[in-house]
mmCIF file of C-alpha atoms in Angstrom:
data_model
loop_
_atom_site.group_PDB
_atom_site.id
_atom_site.type_symbol
_atom_site.label_atom_id
_atom_site.label_comp_id
_atom_site.label_asym_id
_atom_site.label_seq_id
_atom_site.Cartn_x
_atom_site.Cartn_y
_atom_site.Cartn_z
ATOM 1 C CA MET A 119 -15.065 -4.772 7.460
ATOM 2 C CA CYS A 120 -11.682 -3.868 8.838
ATOM 3 C CA ARG A 121 -9.612 -2.174 11.491
ATOM 4 C CA MET A 122 -6.791 0.233 10.690
ATOM 5 C CA ILE A 123 -4.370 2.585 12.381
ATOM 6 C CA LEU A 124 -2.155 5.437 11.223
ATOM 7 C CA ALA A 125 0.806 6.994 13.053
ATOM 8 C CA HIS A 126 2.672 10.159 12.091
ATOM 9 C CA GLY A 127 5.543 11.870 13.890
ATOM 10 C CA GLN A 128 7.630 10.430 16.687
ATOM 11 C CA PHE A 129 6.370 6.962 17.600
ATOM 12 C CA ASP A 130 7.506 3.444 18.373
ATOM 13 C CA PRO A 131 6.466 1.210 15.465
ATOM 14 C CA ALA A 132 6.331 -1.823 17.741
ATOM 15 C CA THR A 133 3.530 -0.245 19.770
ATOM 16 C CA VAL A 134 1.595 0.598 16.603
ATOM 17 C CA LEU A 135 1.894 -2.975 15.338
ATOM 18 C CA GLU A 136 0.818 -4.272 18.728
ATOM 19 C CA ALA A 137 -2.231 -1.976 18.641
ATOM 20 C CA ALA A 138 -3.130 -3.378 15.210
ATOM 21 C CA ARG A 139 -2.716 -6.915 16.546
ATOM 22 C CA ALA A 140 -5.015 -6.154 19.497
ATOM 23 C CA MET A 141 -7.686 -4.820 17.151
ATOM 24 C CA SER A 142 -7.307 -7.778 14.810
ATOM 25 C CA CYS A 143 -7.943 -10.174 17.693
ATOM 26 C CA GLY A 144 -10.844 -8.226 19.151
ATOM 27 C CA GLU A 145 -9.025 -7.388 22.387
ATOM 28 C CA SER A 146 -9.909 -3.676 22.189
ATOM 29 C CA ALA A 147 -13.380 -4.083 20.665
ATOM 30 C CA GLU A 148 -15.697 -1.814 22.657
ATOM 31 C CA HIS A 149 -18.163 -0.893 19.935
ATOM 32 C CA ASP A 150 -21.614 -1.764 18.627
ATOM 33 C CA GLY A 151 -20.496 -3.909 15.706
ATOM 34 C CA PRO A 152 -20.961 -7.699 15.578
ATOM 35 C CA ILE A 153 -17.480 -8.229 14.111
ATOM 36 C CA LYS A 154 -14.726 -8.377 16.721
ATOM 37 C CA ALA A 155 -11.915 -10.336 15.043
ATOM 38 C CA HIS A 156 -10.346 -9.431 11.679
ATOM 39 C CA PRO A 157 -8.351 -12.455 10.500
ATOM 40 C CA ASN A 158 -8.530 -12.260 6.679
ATOM 41 C CA GLY A 159 -5.263 -10.629 5.702
ATOM 42 C CA TRP A 160 -3.273 -7.546 6.618
ATOM 43 C CA GLY A 161 -1.032 -4.843 5.191
ATOM 44 C CA CYS A 162 1.451 -2.168 6.220
ATOM 45 C CA LEU A 163 2.526 1.045 4.511
ATOM 46 C CA TRP A 164 5.496 3.138 5.636
ATOM 47 C CA LEU A 165 8.248 5.497 4.485
ATOM 48 C CA GLU A 166 11.748 4.169 3.942
ATOM 49 C CA GLU A 167 14.670 6.004 2.337
ATOM 50 C CA GLY A 168 12.395 8.516 0.663
ATOM 51 C CA GLN A 169 10.031 5.902 -0.765
ATOM 52 C CA ILE A 170 6.647 4.448 0.108
ATOM 53 C CA ARG A 171 6.948 0.771 0.999
ATOM 54 C CA THR A 172 4.214 -1.802 1.493
ATOM 55 C CA LEU A 173 3.923 -5.293 2.904
ATOM 56 C CA HIS A 174 0.933 -7.644 2.648
ATOM 57 C CA GLY A 175 -0.110 -11.001 4.005
ATOM 58 C CA THR A 176 -3.063 -13.385 3.992
ATOM 59 C CA ASP A 177 -2.614 -14.944 7.426
ATOM 60 C CA THR A 178 -3.801 -13.393 10.662
ATOM 61 C CA PHE A 179 -1.840 -10.382 11.824
ATOM 62 C CA ALA A 180 -1.047 -12.125 15.096
ATOM 63 C CA GLU A 181 0.606 -14.922 13.112
ATOM 64 C CA ALA A 182 2.471 -12.490 10.849
ATOM 65 C CA LEU A 183 3.701 -10.044 13.481
ATOM 66 C CA PRO A 184 6.778 -11.998 14.683
ATOM 67 C CA GLY A 185 8.129 -12.073 11.129
ATOM 68 C CA ILE A 186 7.903 -8.322 10.449
ATOM 69 C CA ASP A 187 11.218 -6.436 10.532
ATOM 70 C CA ILE A 188 10.292 -3.594 12.866
ATOM 71 C CA ASP A 189 13.573 -1.763 12.239
ATOM 72 C CA ARG A 190 12.450 -1.058 8.672
ATOM 73 C CA LEU A 191 9.409 0.782 10.008
ATOM 74 C CA ARG A 192 11.282 3.349 12.106
ATOM 75 C CA GLY A 193 10.243 6.428 10.155
ATOM 76 C CA ARG A 194 7.699 9.195 10.611
ATOM 77 C CA PHE A 195 4.698 7.501 9.029
ATOM 78 C CA LEU A 196 3.145 4.060 9.371
ATOM 79 C CA ALA A 197 -0.297 2.704 8.532
ATOM 80 C CA VAL A 198 -1.553 -0.806 9.269
ATOM 81 C CA HIS A 199 -4.728 -2.529 8.054
ATOM 82 C CA VAL A 200 -6.250 -5.781 9.339
ATOM 83 C CA ARG A 201 -9.136 -7.263 7.414
ATOM 84 C CA HIS A 202 -12.383 -9.117 7.894
ATOM 85 C CA ALA A 203 -13.607 -10.000 4.408
ATOM 86 C CA THR A 204 -17.237 -8.978 3.954
ATOM 87 C CA LEU A 205 -17.646 -11.454 1.080
ATOM 88 C CA THR A 206 -16.120 -14.902 1.375
ATOM 89 C CA LYS A 207 -15.112 -14.872 -2.294
ATOM 90 C CA ASN A 208 -12.771 -11.943 -1.692
ATOM 91 C CA HIS A 209 -9.996 -13.762 0.109
ATOM 92 C CA GLY A 210 -6.339 -13.705 -0.901
ATOM 93 C CA LEU A 211 -3.347 -11.443 -1.309
ATOM 94 C CA GLU A 212 -4.899 -9.293 -4.036
ATOM 95 C CA PHE A 213 -7.612 -8.249 -1.592
ATOM 96 C CA SER A 214 -5.232 -7.242 1.209
ATOM 97 C CA HIS A 215 -4.781 -3.521 1.757
ATOM 98 C CA PRO A 216 -3.227 -1.123 0.977
ATOM 99 C CA LEU A 217 -4.646 -1.217 -2.512
ATOM 100 C CA TRP A 218 -2.965 0.931 -5.137
ATOM 101 C CA ARG A 219 -3.801 2.619 -8.416
ATOM 102 C CA ASN A 220 -2.005 4.776 -10.960
ATOM 103 C CA SER A 221 -4.099 7.675 -12.224
ATOM 104 C CA ALA A 222 -3.174 10.838 -14.125
ATOM 105 C CA GLY A 223 0.500 10.383 -13.348
ATOM 106 C CA ASN A 224 -0.062 9.877 -9.626
ATOM 107 C CA HIS A 225 0.417 6.714 -7.607
ATOM 108 C CA TRP A 226 -2.314 6.330 -4.986
ATOM 109 C CA TYR A 227 -2.592 3.890 -2.095
ATOM 110 C CA MET A 228 -5.664 3.260 0.036
ATOM 111 C CA MET A 229 -6.755 1.365 3.134
ATOM 112 C CA HIS A 230 -10.539 1.108 3.502
ATOM 113 C CA ASN A 231 -12.868 0.196 6.355
ATOM 114 C CA GLY A 232 -16.434 -0.440 5.297
ATOM 115 C CA PHE A 233 -18.479 -1.959 2.497
ATOM 116 C CA LEU A 234 -19.607 0.030 -0.552
ATOM 117 C CA PRO A 235 -21.316 -2.434 -2.898
ATOM 118 C CA THR A 236 -22.928 0.217 -5.116
ATOM 119 C CA VAL A 237 -19.821 2.219 -6.121
ATOM 120 C CA TYR A 238 -19.278 0.062 -9.201
ATOM 121 C CA ARG A 239 -22.273 1.729 -10.858
ATOM 122 C CA HIS A 240 -20.298 4.973 -11.161
ATOM 123 C CA LEU A 241 -17.540 3.187 -13.078
ATOM 124 C CA GLY A 242 -19.634 1.829 -15.922
ATOM 125 C CA LEU A 243 -19.410 -1.746 -14.601
ATOM 126 C CA THR A 244 -22.213 -4.284 -14.792
ATOM 127 C CA GLU A 245 -21.437 -5.737 -11.351
ATOM 128 C CA SER A 246 -19.084 -5.330 -8.427
ATOM 129 C CA ARG A 247 -16.022 -7.523 -8.096
ATOM 130 C CA PHE A 248 -14.236 -5.889 -5.136
ATOM 131 C CA ASP A 249 -15.842 -2.824 -3.612
ATOM 132 C CA SER A 250 -12.694 -1.383 -2.013
ATOM 133 C CA ALA A 251 -10.797 -1.375 -5.317
ATOM 134 C CA GLU A 252 -13.810 0.223 -6.977
ATOM 135 C CA TYR A 253 -13.964 2.816 -4.198
ATOM 136 C CA LEU A 254 -10.313 3.724 -4.765
ATOM 137 C CA GLN A 255 -10.909 4.106 -8.499
ATOM 138 C CA TYR A 256 -14.018 6.198 -7.871
ATOM 139 C CA LEU A 257 -12.147 8.579 -5.572
ATOM 140 C CA VAL A 258 -8.884 9.130 -7.431
ATOM 141 C CA ASP A 259 -9.531 8.811 -11.155
ATOM 142 C CA LYS A 260 -9.486 12.198 -12.899
ATOM 143 C CA VAL A 261 -8.369 14.080 -9.787
ATOM 144 C CA THR A 262 -5.013 15.385 -8.587
ATOM 145 C CA PRO A 263 -3.745 15.430 -4.997
ATOM 146 C CA ALA A 264 -4.177 19.221 -5.013
ATOM 147 C CA ASP A 265 -7.938 18.765 -5.521
ATOM 148 C CA PHE A 266 -8.316 15.962 -2.982
ATOM 149 C CA ASN A 267 -10.039 17.761 -0.115
ATOM 150 C CA ARG A 268 -13.111 17.581 2.123
ATOM 151 C CA ASP A 269 -15.456 19.321 -0.301
ATOM 152 C CA TYR A 270 -14.424 16.978 -3.099
ATOM 153 C CA LEU A 271 -14.878 13.890 -0.928
ATOM 154 C CA ARG A 272 -18.233 14.990 0.447
ATOM 155 C CA SER A 273 -19.464 15.633 -3.081
ATOM 156 C CA LYS A 274 -18.313 12.225 -4.293
ATOM 157 C CA MET A 275 -19.893 10.386 -1.378
ATOM 158 C CA ALA A 276 -23.174 12.259 -1.739
ATOM 159 C CA GLN A 277 -23.535 10.643 -5.171
ATOM 160 C CA VAL A 278 -23.078 7.067 -3.964
ATOM 161 C CA ALA A 279 -26.283 5.044 -4.029
ATOM 162 C CA PRO A 280 -27.553 3.695 -0.684
ATOM 163 C CA GLY A 281 -26.631 0.232 0.446
ATOM 164 C CA GLY A 282 -23.170 0.608 1.935
ATOM 165 C CA SER A 283 -21.898 0.741 5.482
ATOM 166 C CA ALA A 284 -18.866 3.084 5.480
ATOM 167 C CA GLY A 285 -16.115 4.645 3.397
ATOM 168 C CA ASN A 286 -13.477 5.299 6.063
ATOM 169 C CA ALA A 287 -10.132 5.491 4.313
ATOM 170 C CA PHE A 288 -6.459 6.254 4.603
ATOM 171 C CA VAL A 289 -5.338 7.561 1.213
ATOM 172 C CA VAL A 290 -1.639 8.067 0.526
ATOM 173 C CA THR A 291 0.472 9.584 -2.235
ATOM 174 C CA ARG A 292 4.184 10.252 -2.151
ATOM 175 C CA GLU A 293 3.716 13.756 -0.713
ATOM 176 C CA LYS A 294 0.612 13.498 1.454
ATOM 177 C CA ALA A 295 -1.701 11.210 3.337
ATOM 178 C CA TRP A 296 -5.359 11.729 4.181
ATOM 179 C CA ALA A 297 -7.549 10.143 6.840
ATOM 180 C CA TRP A 298 -11.212 10.328 5.822
ATOM 181 C CA GLN A 299 -14.137 9.531 8.121
ATOM 182 C CA TRP A 300 -17.393 8.783 6.311
ATOM 183 C CA TYR A 301 -20.454 6.653 6.843
ATOM 184 C CA PRO A 302 -24.070 7.141 5.742
ATOM 185 C CA GLU A 303 -26.454 8.420 8.365
ATOM 186 C CA ASP A 304 -28.329 5.104 8.339
ATOM 187 C CA THR A 305 -25.279 2.932 8.921
ATOM 188 C CA PRO A 306 -26.284 0.236 11.410
ATOM 189 C CA TYR A 307 -23.090 0.462 13.472
ATOM 190 C CA PRO A 308 -21.931 4.084 13.857
ATOM 191 C CA ASP A 309 -19.625 3.264 16.790
ATOM 192 C CA TYR A 310 -17.880 0.533 14.842
ATOM 193 C CA PHE A 311 -17.333 2.924 11.940
ATOM 194 C CA THR A 312 -16.168 5.916 13.989
ATOM 195 C CA MET A 313 -12.416 6.419 14.014
ATOM 196 C CA HIS A 314 -10.526 7.924 16.931
ATOM 197 C CA TYR A 315 -7.864 10.625 16.986
ATOM 198 C CA ARG A 316 -5.008 11.191 19.431
ATOM 199 C CA GLN A 317 -2.327 13.885 19.218
ATOM 200 C CA GLN A 318 0.258 14.024 21.964
ATOM 201 C CA ASP A 319 4.004 13.842 22.550
ATOM 202 C CA GLY A 320 4.918 14.785 18.987
ATOM 203 C CA CYS A 321 2.765 12.119 17.387
ATOM 204 C CA THR A 322 -0.656 11.791 15.776
ATOM 205 C CA PHE A 323 -2.581 8.514 15.869
ATOM 206 C CA ILE A 324 -5.797 7.845 13.936
ATOM 207 C CA SER A 325 -7.278 4.475 14.704
ATOM 208 C CA SER A 326 -10.440 2.445 14.245
ATOM 209 C CA GLU A 327 -10.383 1.888 17.997
ATOM 210 C CA PRO A 328 -8.823 3.871 20.892
ATOM 211 C CA VAL A 329 -6.214 1.289 21.900
ATOM 212 C CA SER A 330 -5.118 1.832 25.499
ATOM 213 C CA THR A 331 -1.486 0.872 24.909
ATOM 214 C CA LEU A 332 -1.127 4.050 22.833
ATOM 215 C CA GLY A 333 -2.874 6.324 25.316
ATOM 216 C CA SER A 334 -5.535 6.349 27.982
ATOM 217 C CA ALA A 335 -9.160 6.836 26.983
ATOM 218 C CA ASP A 336 -9.172 10.524 27.940
ATOM 219 C CA THR A 337 -6.397 11.268 25.417
ATOM 220 C CA TRP A 338 -8.449 10.048 22.438
ATOM 221 C CA ARG A 339 -11.408 11.779 20.809
ATOM 222 C CA ARG A 340 -14.032 10.424 18.469
ATOM 223 C CA MET A 341 -13.794 11.797 14.953
ATOM 224 C CA SER A 342 -16.803 13.529 13.467
ATOM 225 C CA ASN A 343 -18.476 12.124 10.413
ATOM 226 C CA HIS A 344 -17.051 13.720 7.243
ATOM 227 C CA GLU A 345 -13.880 14.726 9.123
ATOM 228 C CA LEU A 346 -10.712 14.804 7.025
ATOM 229 C CA HIS A 347 -7.088 15.056 8.126
ATOM 230 C CA GLU A 348 -4.378 15.956 5.625
ATOM 231 C CA ILE A 349 -0.871 14.873 6.609
ATOM 232 C CA PRO A 350 2.298 16.098 4.841
ATOM 233 C CA LEU A 351 4.628 13.135 4.740
ATOM 234 C CA TRP A 352 7.986 14.859 4.538
ATOM 235 C CA GLU A 353 7.768 17.365 7.370
#
């Protein structure tokens, strides 16, 4: 299970990183989930000189934050992911998000919040190794960014066998990013898996939690299940 935040437009990257740190430490945890701290790795994705850049680590985000060059992140898009590994075997740099995959000539990145242990069955695998990587493959193989929309995502998720908790995701290609809110109706912690949206002062934030340093509670709204936001990266 994880926490993640996306910023697009005019924003201060230092405040976004601080919001991610607060979530990783459980300082803004006002939800129904039992997990408050997310110490098992982290990752950032941003735009720099016309390219997507990523950075990953395996330490806690609070430990890593002083070493991040904030000046590199001063663009119009930034996403941060802090992780609590659902399975103890899935620790290490290869499990830190964003994950990436090449498919049909497109380079896809994804940050995921949730646990989808049955997705592997749709990939012809005999067992699951890492559900988030399997989720990325399930979503993007044999599809183009032009076809990546709410109807497509709802159809894909309707086919997933029961047993998972959520498929919240930030998906990014070179031209666009998407923020996808999804959890099954029987998820045990709907508050924990509901993302929050804030648009104000020339900036959009989408976050696992409504962090007060980015805006008071009345400036955030809860996202609806199956809500999708499509973000053009170069506007």
